[in-house]
mmCIF file of C-alpha atoms in Angstrom:
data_model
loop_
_atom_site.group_PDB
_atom_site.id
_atom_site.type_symbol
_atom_site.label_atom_id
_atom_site.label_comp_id
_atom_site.label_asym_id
_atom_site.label_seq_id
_atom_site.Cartn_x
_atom_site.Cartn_y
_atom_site.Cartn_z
ATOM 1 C CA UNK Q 1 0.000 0.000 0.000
ATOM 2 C CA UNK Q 2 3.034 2.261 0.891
ATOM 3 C CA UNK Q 3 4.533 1.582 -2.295
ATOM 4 C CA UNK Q 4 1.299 2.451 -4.602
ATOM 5 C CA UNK Q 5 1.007 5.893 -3.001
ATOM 6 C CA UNK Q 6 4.631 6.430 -3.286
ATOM 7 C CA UNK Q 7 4.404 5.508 -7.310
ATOM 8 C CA UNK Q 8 1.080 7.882 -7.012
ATOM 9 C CA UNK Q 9 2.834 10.522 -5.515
ATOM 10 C CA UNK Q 10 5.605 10.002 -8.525
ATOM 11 C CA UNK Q 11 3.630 10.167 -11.213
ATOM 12 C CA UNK Q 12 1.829 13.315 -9.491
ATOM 13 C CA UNK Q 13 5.330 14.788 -8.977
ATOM 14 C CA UNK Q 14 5.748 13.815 -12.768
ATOM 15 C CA UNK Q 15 2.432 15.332 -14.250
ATOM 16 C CA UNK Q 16 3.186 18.879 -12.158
ATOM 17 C CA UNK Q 17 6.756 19.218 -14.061
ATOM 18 C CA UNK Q 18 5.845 18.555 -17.083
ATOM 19 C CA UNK Q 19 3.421 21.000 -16.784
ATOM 20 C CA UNK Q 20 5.507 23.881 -15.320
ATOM 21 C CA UNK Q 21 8.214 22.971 -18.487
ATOM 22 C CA UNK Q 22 5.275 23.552 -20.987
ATOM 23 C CA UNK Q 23 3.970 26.664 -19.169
ATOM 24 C CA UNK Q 24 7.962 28.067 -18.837
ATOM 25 C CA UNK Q 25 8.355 27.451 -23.048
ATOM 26 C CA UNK Q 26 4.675 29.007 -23.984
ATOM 27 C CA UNK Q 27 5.901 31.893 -21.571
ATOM 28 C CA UNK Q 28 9.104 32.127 -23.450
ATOM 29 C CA UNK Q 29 7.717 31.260 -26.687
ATOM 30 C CA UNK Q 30 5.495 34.558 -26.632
ATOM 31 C CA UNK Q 31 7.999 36.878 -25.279
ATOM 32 C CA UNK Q 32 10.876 36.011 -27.766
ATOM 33 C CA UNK Q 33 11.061 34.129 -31.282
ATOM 34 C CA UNK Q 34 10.821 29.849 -31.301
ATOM 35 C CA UNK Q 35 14.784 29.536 -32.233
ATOM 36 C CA UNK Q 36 16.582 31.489 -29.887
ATOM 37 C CA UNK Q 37 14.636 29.438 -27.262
ATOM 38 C CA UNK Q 38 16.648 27.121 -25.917
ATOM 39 C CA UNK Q 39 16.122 23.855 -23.661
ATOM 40 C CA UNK Q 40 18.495 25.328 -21.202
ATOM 41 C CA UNK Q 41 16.303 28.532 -20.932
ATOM 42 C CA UNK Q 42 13.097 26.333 -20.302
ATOM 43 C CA UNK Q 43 14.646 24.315 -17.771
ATOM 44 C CA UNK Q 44 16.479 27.601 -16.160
ATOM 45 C CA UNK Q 45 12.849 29.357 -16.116
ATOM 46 C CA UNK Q 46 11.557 26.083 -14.430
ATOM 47 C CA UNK Q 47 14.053 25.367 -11.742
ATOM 48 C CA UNK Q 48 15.086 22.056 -13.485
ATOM 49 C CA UNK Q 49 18.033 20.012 -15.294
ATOM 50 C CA UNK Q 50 17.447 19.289 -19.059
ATOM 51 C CA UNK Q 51 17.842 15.244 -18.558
ATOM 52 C CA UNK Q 52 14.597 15.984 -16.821
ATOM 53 C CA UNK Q 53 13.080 18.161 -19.655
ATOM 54 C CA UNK Q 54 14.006 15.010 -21.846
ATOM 55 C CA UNK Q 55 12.221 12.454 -19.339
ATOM 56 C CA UNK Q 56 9.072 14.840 -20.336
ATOM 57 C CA UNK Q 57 9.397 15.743 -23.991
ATOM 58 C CA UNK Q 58 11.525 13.878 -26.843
ATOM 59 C CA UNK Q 59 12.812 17.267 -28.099
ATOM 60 C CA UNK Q 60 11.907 21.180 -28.240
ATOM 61 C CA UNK Q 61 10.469 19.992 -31.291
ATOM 62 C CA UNK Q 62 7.863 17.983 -29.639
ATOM 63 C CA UNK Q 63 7.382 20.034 -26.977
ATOM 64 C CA UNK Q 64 5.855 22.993 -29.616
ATOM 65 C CA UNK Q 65 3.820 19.904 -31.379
ATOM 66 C CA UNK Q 66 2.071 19.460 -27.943
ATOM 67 C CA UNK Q 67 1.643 22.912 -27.860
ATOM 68 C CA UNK Q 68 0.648 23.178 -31.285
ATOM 69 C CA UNK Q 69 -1.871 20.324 -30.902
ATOM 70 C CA UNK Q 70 -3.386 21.891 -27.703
ATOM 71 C CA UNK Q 71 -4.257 25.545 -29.617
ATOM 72 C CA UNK Q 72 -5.636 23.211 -32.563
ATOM 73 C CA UNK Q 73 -8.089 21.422 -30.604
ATOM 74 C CA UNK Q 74 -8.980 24.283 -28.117
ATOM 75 C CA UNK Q 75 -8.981 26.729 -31.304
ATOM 76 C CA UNK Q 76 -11.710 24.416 -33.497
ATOM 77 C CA UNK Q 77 -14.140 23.956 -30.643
ATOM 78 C CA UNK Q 78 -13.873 27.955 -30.403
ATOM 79 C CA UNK Q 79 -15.020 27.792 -33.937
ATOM 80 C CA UNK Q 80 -17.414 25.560 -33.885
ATOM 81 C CA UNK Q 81 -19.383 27.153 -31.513
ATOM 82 C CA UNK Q 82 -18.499 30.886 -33.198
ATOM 83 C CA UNK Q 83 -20.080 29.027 -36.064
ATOM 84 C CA UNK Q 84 -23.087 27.720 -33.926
ATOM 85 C CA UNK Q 85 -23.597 31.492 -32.827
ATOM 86 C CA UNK Q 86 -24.143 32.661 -36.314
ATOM 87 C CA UNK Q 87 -27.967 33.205 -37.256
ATOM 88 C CA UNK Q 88 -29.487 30.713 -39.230
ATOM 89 C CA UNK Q 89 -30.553 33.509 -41.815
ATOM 90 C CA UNK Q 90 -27.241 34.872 -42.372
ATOM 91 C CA UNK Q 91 -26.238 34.369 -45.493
ATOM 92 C CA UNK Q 92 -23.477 31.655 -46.355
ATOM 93 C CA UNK Q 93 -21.011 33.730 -48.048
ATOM 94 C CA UNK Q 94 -21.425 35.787 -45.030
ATOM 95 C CA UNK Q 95 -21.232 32.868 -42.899
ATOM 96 C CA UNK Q 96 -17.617 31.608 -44.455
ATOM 97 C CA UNK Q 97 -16.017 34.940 -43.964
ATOM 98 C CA UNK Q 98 -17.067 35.733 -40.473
ATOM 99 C CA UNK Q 99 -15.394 32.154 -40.193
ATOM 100 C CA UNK Q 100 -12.074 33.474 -41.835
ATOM 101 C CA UNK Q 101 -11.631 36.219 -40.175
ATOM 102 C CA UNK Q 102 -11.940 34.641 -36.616
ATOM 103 C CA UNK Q 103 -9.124 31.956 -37.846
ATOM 104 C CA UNK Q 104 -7.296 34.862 -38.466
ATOM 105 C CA UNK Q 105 -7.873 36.794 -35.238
ATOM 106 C CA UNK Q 106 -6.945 33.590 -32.868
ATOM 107 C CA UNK Q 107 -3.963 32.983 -35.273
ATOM 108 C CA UNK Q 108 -2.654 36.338 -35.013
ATOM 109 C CA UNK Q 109 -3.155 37.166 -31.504
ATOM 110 C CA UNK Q 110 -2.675 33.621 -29.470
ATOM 111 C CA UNK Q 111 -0.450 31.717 -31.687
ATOM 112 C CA UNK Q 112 1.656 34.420 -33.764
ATOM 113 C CA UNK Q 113 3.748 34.824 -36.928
ATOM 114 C CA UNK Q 114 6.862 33.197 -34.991
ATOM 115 C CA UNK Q 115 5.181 30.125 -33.761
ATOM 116 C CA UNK Q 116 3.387 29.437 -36.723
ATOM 117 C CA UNK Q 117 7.070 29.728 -38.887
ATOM 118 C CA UNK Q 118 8.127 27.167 -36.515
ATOM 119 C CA UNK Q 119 5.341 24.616 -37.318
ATOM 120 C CA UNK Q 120 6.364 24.985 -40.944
ATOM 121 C CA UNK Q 121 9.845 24.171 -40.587
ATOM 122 C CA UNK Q 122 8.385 21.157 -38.277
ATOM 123 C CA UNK Q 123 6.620 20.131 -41.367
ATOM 124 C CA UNK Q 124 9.379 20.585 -44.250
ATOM 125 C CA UNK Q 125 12.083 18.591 -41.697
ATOM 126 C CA UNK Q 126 10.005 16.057 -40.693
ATOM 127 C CA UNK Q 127 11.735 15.729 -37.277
ATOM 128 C CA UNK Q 128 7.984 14.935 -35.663
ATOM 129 C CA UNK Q 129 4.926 13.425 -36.751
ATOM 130 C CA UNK Q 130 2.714 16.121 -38.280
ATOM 131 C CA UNK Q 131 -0.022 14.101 -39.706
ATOM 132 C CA UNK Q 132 -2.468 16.048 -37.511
ATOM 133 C CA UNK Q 133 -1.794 19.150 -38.957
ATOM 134 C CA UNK Q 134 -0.602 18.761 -41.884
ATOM 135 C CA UNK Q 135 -3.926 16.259 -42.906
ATOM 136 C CA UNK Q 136 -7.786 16.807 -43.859
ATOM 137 C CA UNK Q 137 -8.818 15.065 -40.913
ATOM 138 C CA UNK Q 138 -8.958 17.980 -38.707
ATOM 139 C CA UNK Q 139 -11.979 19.587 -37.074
ATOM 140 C CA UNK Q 140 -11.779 23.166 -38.445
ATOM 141 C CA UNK Q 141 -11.954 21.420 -42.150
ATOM 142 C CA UNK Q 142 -14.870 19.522 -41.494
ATOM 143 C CA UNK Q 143 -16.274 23.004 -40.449
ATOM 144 C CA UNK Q 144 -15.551 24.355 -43.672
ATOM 145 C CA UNK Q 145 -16.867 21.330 -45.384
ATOM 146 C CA UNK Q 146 -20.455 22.326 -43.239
ATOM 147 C CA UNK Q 147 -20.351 25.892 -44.519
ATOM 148 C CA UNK Q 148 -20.156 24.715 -48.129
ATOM 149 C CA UNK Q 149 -22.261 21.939 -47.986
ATOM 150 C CA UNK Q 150 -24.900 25.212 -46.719
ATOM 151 C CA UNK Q 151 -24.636 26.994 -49.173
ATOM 152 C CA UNK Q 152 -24.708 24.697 -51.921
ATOM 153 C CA UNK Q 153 -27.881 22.702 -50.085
ATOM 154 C CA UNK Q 154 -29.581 26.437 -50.390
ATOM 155 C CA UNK Q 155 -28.614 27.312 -53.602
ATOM 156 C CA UNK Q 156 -25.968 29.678 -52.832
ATOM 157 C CA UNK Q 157 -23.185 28.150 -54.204
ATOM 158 C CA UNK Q 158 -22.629 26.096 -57.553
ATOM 159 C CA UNK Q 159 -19.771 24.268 -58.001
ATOM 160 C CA UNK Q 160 -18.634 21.691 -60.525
ATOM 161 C CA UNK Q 161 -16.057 20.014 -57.771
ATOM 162 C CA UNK Q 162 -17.393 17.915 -55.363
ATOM 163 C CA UNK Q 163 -17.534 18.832 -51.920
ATOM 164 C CA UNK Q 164 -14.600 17.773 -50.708
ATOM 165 C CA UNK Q 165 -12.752 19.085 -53.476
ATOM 166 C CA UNK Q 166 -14.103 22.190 -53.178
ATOM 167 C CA UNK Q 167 -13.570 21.837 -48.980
ATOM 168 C CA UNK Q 168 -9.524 21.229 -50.037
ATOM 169 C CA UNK Q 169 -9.261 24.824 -52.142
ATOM 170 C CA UNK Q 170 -10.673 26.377 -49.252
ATOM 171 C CA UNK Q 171 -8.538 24.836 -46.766
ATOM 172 C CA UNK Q 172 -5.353 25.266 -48.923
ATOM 173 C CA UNK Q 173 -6.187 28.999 -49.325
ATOM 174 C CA UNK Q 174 -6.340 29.537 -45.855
ATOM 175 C CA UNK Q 175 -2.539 27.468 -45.653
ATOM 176 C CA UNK Q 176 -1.266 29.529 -48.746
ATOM 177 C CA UNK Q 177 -2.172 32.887 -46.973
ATOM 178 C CA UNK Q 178 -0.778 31.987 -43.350
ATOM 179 C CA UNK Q 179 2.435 31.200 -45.254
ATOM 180 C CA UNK Q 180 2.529 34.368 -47.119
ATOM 181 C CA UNK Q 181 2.246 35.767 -43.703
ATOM 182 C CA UNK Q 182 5.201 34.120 -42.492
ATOM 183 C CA UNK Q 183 7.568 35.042 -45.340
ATOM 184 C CA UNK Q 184 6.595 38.900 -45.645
ATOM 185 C CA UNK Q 185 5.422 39.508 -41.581
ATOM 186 C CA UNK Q 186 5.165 42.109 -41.121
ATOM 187 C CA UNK Q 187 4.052 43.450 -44.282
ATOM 188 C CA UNK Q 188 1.542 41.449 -45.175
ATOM 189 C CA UNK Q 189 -1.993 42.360 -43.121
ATOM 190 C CA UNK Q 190 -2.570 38.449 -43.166
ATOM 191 C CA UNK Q 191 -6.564 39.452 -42.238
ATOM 192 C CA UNK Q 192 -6.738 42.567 -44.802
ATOM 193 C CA UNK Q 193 -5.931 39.945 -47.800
ATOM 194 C CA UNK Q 194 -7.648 36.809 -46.222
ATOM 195 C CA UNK Q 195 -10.940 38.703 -46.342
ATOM 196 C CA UNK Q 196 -9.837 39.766 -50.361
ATOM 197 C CA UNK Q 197 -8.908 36.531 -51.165
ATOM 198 C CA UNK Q 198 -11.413 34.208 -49.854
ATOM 199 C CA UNK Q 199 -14.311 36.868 -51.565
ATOM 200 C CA UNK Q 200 -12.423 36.309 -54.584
ATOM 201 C CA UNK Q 201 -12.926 32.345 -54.216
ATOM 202 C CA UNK Q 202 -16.679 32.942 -53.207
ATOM 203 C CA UNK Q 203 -17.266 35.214 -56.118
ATOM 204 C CA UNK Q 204 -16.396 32.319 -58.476
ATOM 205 C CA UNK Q 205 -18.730 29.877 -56.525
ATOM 206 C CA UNK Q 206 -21.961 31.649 -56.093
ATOM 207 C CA UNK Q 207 -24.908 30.834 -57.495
ATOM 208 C CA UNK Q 208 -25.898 33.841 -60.423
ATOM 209 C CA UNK Q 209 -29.144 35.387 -59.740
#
């Protein structure tokens, strides 16, 4: 009995670390850019060695995946119910931009330009698994998959692609603007030309009176 509250006690000992490390490196994270971040300056900020940042997390790498992974799922249930909020009556067009320009807003103000460089040169080295992000099977494209599916289901929208081809431009927009972000930040007004470019892409989809 002794022994399974000290192993308790372990893991709880464990579970609290790991959790100051990944509050320490989102702390440092926002004040200063993902590279000159170090493991040392984590585990200096947390009061601990770096063989016991490595028990935790496989790299600094992985550590910003979790992170990344966190914002992604907290992030689509924030739009799905920004979505939900939305008046039945609105119209779909409308509906797709409000959409946009809340991705944009949480992008830019709780994940920034920095971070989101940082998942990008996650993805091109392939150091961790980025299926999650880099895939279709995420929440947020589903939504977008609901919005169209709307619009075409009232007549809004006419498209020769099917749905999920027509889900995929969408989505790849949005990824072909946040990286346009990345490489001219901070010139590039990432919500000014999101709202341009995604009317541009409704334009050619709805329905001609």
């Amino acid at each position: 009995m002794l022994k399974k509250r000290k192993n308790n006690r372990t893991k709880e000992q464990g579970a609290e670390t790991k959790k100051l490390l990944y509050a320490c490196a989102e702390e440092l994270f926002k004040a200063y850019d993902y590279q000159s971040v170090s493991v040392e300056s984590i585990t200096r900020m947390a009061g601990v060695t770096k063989g016991t940042f490595y028990v935790h997390f496989e790299s600094k790498d992985a550590l910003l995946l979790e992170m990344i992974m966190d914002y992604v799922n907290r992030m689509d249930t924030q739009y799905e119910a920004f979505l939900e909020s939305l008046p039945n009556e609105m119209p779909t067009a409308d509906v797709m931009l409000a959409l946009v320009d809340k991705i944009i807003a949480l992008m830019t103000e709780q994940l920034g330009c920095e971070n989101m460089k940082a998942v990008y040169q996650m993805q091109l080295s392939d150091k961790v698994n980025m299926d999650a992000v880099k895939g279709y099977s995420r929440k947020l494209y589903g939504l977008f998959q609901t919005v169209l599916e709307r619009g075409i289901k009232r007549q809004e929208f006419v498209s020769d692609l099917s749905q999920e081809a027509l889900t995929r431009h969408f989505v790849m927009a949005i990824r072909g603007l946040t990286y346009e972000w990345c490489i001219r930040y901070p010139d590039f007004d990432l919500r000014k030309e999101a709202t341009v470019h995604f009317r541009l892409l409704l334009d050619g989809i709805r329905a001609k009176s």
